[in-house]
């Protein structure tokens, strides 16, 4: 049976709540797929929504409350695993808190693209902003622009700690390097990411710091481009000399290319050469051998990011600023050196 609302108006969220015997906050949580709702309660609310043919009007709600309940994401290089995983985690955490997410992907890091992306998000009345940008120059540009909503950046440049939330890339790289040293390696190469990427710089710094702290001789890192192709060709070049027993790659894709080059040379991993990556992409556990790598907790990053923004919007919410320590995942590509 269809339940008719009062004549002359569309059914409201409070009509749904009254007929379902719940609060309007519970209806809102059902609409926003909040995980804490009991299945039977959720089904009862959904049945009433179907009977009443209720359709939440997001635009009308924003006009009435003067709130869009929208978080904006300004993202560069969103096709890379880290940024893409961060966006997905933020979207999930935002939905759990009853918020929408609008993403503006900028194809370049020039001032015009950044300003256009911010203008696009501002036109949607965003209540908070997340900046996911790999290059320092993006933050140089942002510093010159006016951002009039609470915001957080997911890269730590050290320039604006009050708005920074990130995975501790330096600590992760130090952990990876320490693992190789503890296995007995003293001839270790680092295949770094692009020089202008914040994460690549931090991981290279962590490698160099740990090598110095352990008093292990260091060779100059090799600057890569994140791709498996680069890892493969770099591995082929390095194997012409083979003056190393282990390589720490700045991401898992380059580690995969290295592994391909090593196997093509008739060598075995980790018997002849140990390899360690960074990111723990979903495929890393299925490389052969399975890849030892550093895992970033993107789900926790997303939860903290949204909590931080909502904390700025609601003074009663907890503060989640700071860094998240990544985790070393030891699998089959690292072991003691053969010589």
XYZ file of C-alpha atoms in Angstrom:
339
model
C 0.000 0.000 0.000
C 1.331 3.465 -0.872
C 1.331 5.904 2.038
C 0.280 9.362 0.979
C 1.952 12.420 2.542
C 0.000 15.477 3.484
C -1.772 17.023 0.491
C 0.270 19.612 -1.383
C 3.780 18.547 -0.447
C 6.246 15.798 -1.154
C 7.042 13.297 1.614
C 9.841 14.410 3.938
C 12.483 12.542 5.841
C 10.453 13.098 9.025
C 7.424 11.449 7.391
C 9.602 8.429 6.676
C 10.934 8.414 10.240
C 7.446 8.647 11.774
C 6.044 5.769 9.744
C 9.144 3.607 10.249
C 9.155 4.293 13.983
C 12.700 5.651 14.023
C 14.418 9.023 14.320
C 15.079 11.161 11.260
C 18.824 10.758 12.014
C 18.391 7.000 11.551
C 16.703 7.557 8.187
C 19.612 9.799 7.198
C 22.096 7.085 8.144
C 20.199 4.537 6.069
C 20.236 6.891 3.081
C 23.972 7.407 3.501
C 24.736 3.676 3.936
C 26.013 4.042 7.489
C 27.411 0.662 8.658
C 26.028 0.872 12.217
C 22.349 0.409 11.258
C 20.793 -2.956 12.197
C 19.663 -4.921 9.108
C 16.027 -5.164 10.246
C 15.881 -1.417 10.965
C 17.436 -0.629 7.605
C 14.932 -2.836 5.786
C 11.970 -1.266 7.621
C 13.119 2.210 6.636
C 13.727 1.150 3.030
C 10.232 -0.370 2.850
C 8.651 2.896 4.011
C 10.795 4.873 1.556
C 9.566 2.627 -1.258
C 5.928 2.866 -0.150
C 6.064 6.663 0.103
C 8.179 7.004 -3.059
C 10.389 9.318 -1.017
C 13.277 10.920 -2.894
C 15.819 12.921 -0.876
C 16.343 16.317 -2.446
C 19.967 17.155 -1.893
C 19.734 20.633 -3.390
C 16.672 21.555 -1.343
C 18.308 20.270 1.820
C 21.354 22.433 1.168
C 19.155 25.491 0.666
C 17.249 24.898 3.895
C 20.253 24.106 6.046
C 22.803 26.289 4.213
C 24.973 23.175 4.151
C 25.849 21.063 1.141
C 27.281 18.175 3.182
C 29.873 17.892 0.441
C 33.627 17.446 0.793
C 35.747 18.448 -2.172
C 38.889 16.655 -3.315
C 41.459 18.418 -5.478
C 43.573 15.636 -6.955
C 46.541 15.422 -9.285
C 47.882 12.136 -10.692
C 44.803 10.281 -9.473
C 45.564 7.326 -11.757
C 48.493 6.311 -9.535
C 47.773 3.680 -6.881
C 48.341 5.910 -3.836
C 46.134 8.874 -4.855
C 43.416 6.582 -6.251
C 43.339 4.532 -3.041
C 43.225 7.707 -0.939
C 40.232 9.029 -2.895
C 38.348 5.736 -2.514
C 39.036 5.686 1.243
C 37.859 9.290 1.673
C 34.668 8.590 -0.270
C 33.884 5.591 1.942
C 34.581 7.488 5.167
C 32.556 10.488 3.988
C 29.531 8.335 3.150
C 29.710 6.748 6.587
C 29.461 10.249 8.083
C 26.588 11.332 5.843
C 28.657 13.400 3.418
C 29.050 13.447 -0.350
C 32.370 13.764 -2.144
C 33.090 15.780 -5.266
C 36.465 15.289 -6.944
C 38.206 17.720 -9.271
C 41.035 15.993 -11.111
C 43.643 18.412 -12.417
C 45.748 17.194 -15.306
C 48.650 19.530 -14.623
C 50.033 21.340 -11.602
C 50.126 24.812 -13.131
C 48.413 27.694 -11.341
C 45.546 27.927 -13.853
C 44.561 24.260 -13.506
C 44.647 24.466 -9.718
C 42.571 27.670 -9.643
C 40.037 26.165 -12.063
C 39.760 23.022 -9.926
C 39.169 25.034 -6.766
C 36.589 27.212 -8.511
C 34.743 24.098 -9.710
C 34.566 22.750 -6.152
C 33.645 26.119 -4.634
C 30.688 26.384 -7.017
C 29.298 23.221 -5.382
C 29.393 24.797 -1.937
C 31.889 22.353 -0.461
C 32.232 22.459 3.319
C 35.754 21.035 3.407
C 38.628 20.368 1.029
C 41.180 17.565 0.671
C 44.272 18.212 -1.444
C 45.973 15.140 -2.929
C 48.901 16.396 -4.953
C 52.296 14.750 -5.409
C 54.401 17.795 -6.238
C 55.630 20.529 -3.921
C 54.883 23.149 -6.575
C 51.142 22.462 -6.201
C 51.337 23.543 -2.566
C 53.395 26.580 -3.541
C 50.504 27.614 -5.775
C 47.860 26.835 -3.142
C 49.697 29.033 -0.647
C 49.070 31.989 -2.946
C 45.344 31.281 -3.302
C 42.539 31.959 -0.868
C 40.976 28.786 0.556
C 38.010 29.803 2.690
C 36.915 26.347 3.899
C 38.608 23.894 6.272
C 41.138 21.845 4.335
C 43.667 19.082 4.785
C 46.525 17.929 2.576
C 47.505 14.268 2.315
C 51.138 15.006 1.626
C 53.380 16.313 4.356
C 55.600 19.092 3.032
C 56.437 20.488 6.467
C 55.170 23.897 5.404
C 51.669 23.753 6.867
C 51.572 21.176 9.675
C 48.179 22.331 10.968
C 46.575 21.117 7.738
C 48.700 18.034 7.034
C 47.752 14.394 7.408
C 49.881 11.737 5.802
C 51.468 8.330 5.917
C 54.992 8.579 7.359
C 56.873 7.785 4.170
C 60.274 8.325 5.794
C 59.515 5.830 8.565
C 58.249 3.307 6.021
C 61.411 3.598 3.929
C 63.615 3.313 6.996
C 61.751 0.160 8.044
C 62.222 -1.376 4.586
C 65.929 -0.513 4.517
C 66.454 -1.758 8.079
C 64.856 -5.074 7.174
C 67.384 -5.603 4.384
C 70.301 -4.635 6.638
C 69.082 -6.976 9.373
C 69.016 -9.766 6.785
C 72.753 -9.187 6.348
C 72.813 -7.007 3.216
C 75.483 -4.319 2.913
C 75.321 -3.612 -0.828
C 71.861 -2.132 -1.287
C 70.567 0.011 -4.138
C 67.530 2.291 -4.005
C 65.322 2.710 -7.047
C 63.588 6.008 -6.275
C 60.472 7.616 -7.719
C 60.289 10.841 -9.746
C 62.355 13.632 -8.233
C 59.454 16.115 -8.030
C 57.144 13.764 -6.094
C 56.845 14.404 -2.352
C 56.515 10.685 -1.523
C 59.498 9.759 -3.670
C 61.663 12.358 -1.948
C 60.557 11.179 1.507
C 61.198 7.499 0.721
C 64.635 8.307 -0.678
C 65.398 10.349 2.429
C 64.315 7.465 4.665
C 66.584 5.065 2.783
C 69.588 7.364 3.082
C 68.928 8.103 6.760
C 68.720 4.426 7.697
C 71.819 3.495 5.685
C 73.722 6.283 7.456
C 72.380 5.327 10.885
C 73.492 1.722 10.334
C 76.874 2.855 8.969
C 76.328 1.069 5.653
C 78.014 2.494 2.526
C 75.537 4.171 0.182
C 75.410 4.512 -3.572
C 73.443 7.291 -5.274
C 69.743 6.426 -5.657
C 68.461 5.817 -9.188
C 65.570 8.116 -10.157
C 62.693 6.204 -11.742
C 59.173 6.967 -12.970
C 57.001 4.520 -10.917
C 56.517 2.099 -13.865
C 57.327 -1.599 -14.139
C 58.966 -0.874 -17.497
C 61.474 1.443 -15.837
C 62.159 -1.142 -13.142
C 62.831 -3.771 -15.790
C 65.262 -1.651 -17.813
C 67.002 -0.362 -14.658
C 67.394 -3.958 -13.499
C 68.916 -4.996 -16.810
C 71.476 -2.173 -16.537
C 72.324 -2.894 -12.898
C 72.840 -6.590 -13.588
C 75.636 -5.814 -16.046
C 77.681 -4.865 -12.977
C 75.888 -6.771 -10.205
C 77.677 -5.103 -7.319
C 74.661 -5.382 -4.997
C 72.712 -8.040 -3.136
C 69.435 -6.164 -2.538
C 67.308 -3.378 -4.021
C 64.683 -1.266 -2.270
C 62.220 -0.023 -4.920
C 60.140 3.052 -4.124
C 56.942 1.368 -5.300
C 55.683 -2.115 -6.103
C 55.392 -1.602 -9.856
C 59.100 -0.816 -10.228
C 59.842 -3.780 -7.944
C 57.865 -5.990 -10.342
C 59.996 -4.795 -13.266
C 63.158 -5.497 -11.293
C 61.961 -9.013 -10.529
C 61.307 -9.609 -14.230
C 64.843 -8.474 -15.143
C 66.412 -10.662 -12.459
C 64.537 -13.758 -13.615
C 65.401 -12.999 -17.252
C 69.062 -13.051 -16.201
C 68.651 -16.579 -14.850
C 68.933 -15.476 -11.216
C 66.622 -16.343 -8.341
C 64.878 -14.138 -5.779
C 65.775 -13.953 -2.944
C 68.651 -16.463 -3.206
C 70.704 -14.233 -5.502
C 69.083 -10.807 -4.998
C 66.526 -9.560 -2.473
C 63.806 -7.112 -3.534
C 61.520 -4.974 -1.391
C 58.800 -2.606 -2.614
C 56.445 0.017 -1.214
C 52.604 0.359 -1.229
C 51.423 -3.275 -1.027
C 49.258 -3.064 -4.119
C 46.607 -5.827 -4.283
C 48.706 -7.822 -6.768
C 51.875 -7.745 -4.615
C 50.922 -10.906 -2.722
C 50.595 -12.734 -6.063
C 53.953 -11.796 -7.611
C 56.352 -14.708 -7.792
C 57.801 -14.852 -5.272
C 55.225 -12.807 -3.316
C 56.653 -9.332 -2.757
C 57.974 -8.061 0.571
C 56.715 -4.488 0.748
C 55.512 -1.612 2.927
C 51.745 -1.352 3.403
C 49.959 1.979 3.701
C 46.640 1.945 5.585
C 44.527 3.969 3.164
C 41.278 3.139 4.987
C 42.633 4.672 8.185
C 43.939 7.637 6.200
C 40.459 8.228 4.802
C 38.795 7.942 8.213
C 41.228 10.376 9.808
C 40.962 12.780 6.899
C 37.178 13.026 7.146
C 37.328 13.158 10.946
C 39.790 16.030 10.773
C 37.576 17.989 8.399
C 34.474 17.339 10.453
C 36.438 18.306 13.538
C 37.143 21.671 11.954
C 33.456 21.972 11.140
C 32.354 20.670 14.552
C 34.570 21.717 17.505
C 33.281 18.744 19.538
C 34.834 16.198 17.187
C 38.253 14.659 17.937
C 41.466 15.846 16.309
C 43.199 13.404 13.972
C 46.147 15.443 12.767
C 49.517 13.797 12.349
C 51.033 10.879 10.485
C 50.144 7.221 10.108
C 52.981 4.728 10.453
C 53.068 2.178 7.609
C 53.598 -1.543 8.151
C 56.281 -3.840 6.764
C 54.793 -6.945 5.119
C 57.443 -9.675 4.845
C 56.826 -12.195 2.092
C 59.093 -14.148 -0.219
C 61.429 -11.691 -1.942
C 63.843 -10.939 0.898
C 66.393 -13.149 2.620
C 70.021 -13.384 3.649
C 72.591 -12.649 0.923
C 74.309 -15.636 -0.704
C 77.723 -13.976 -0.507
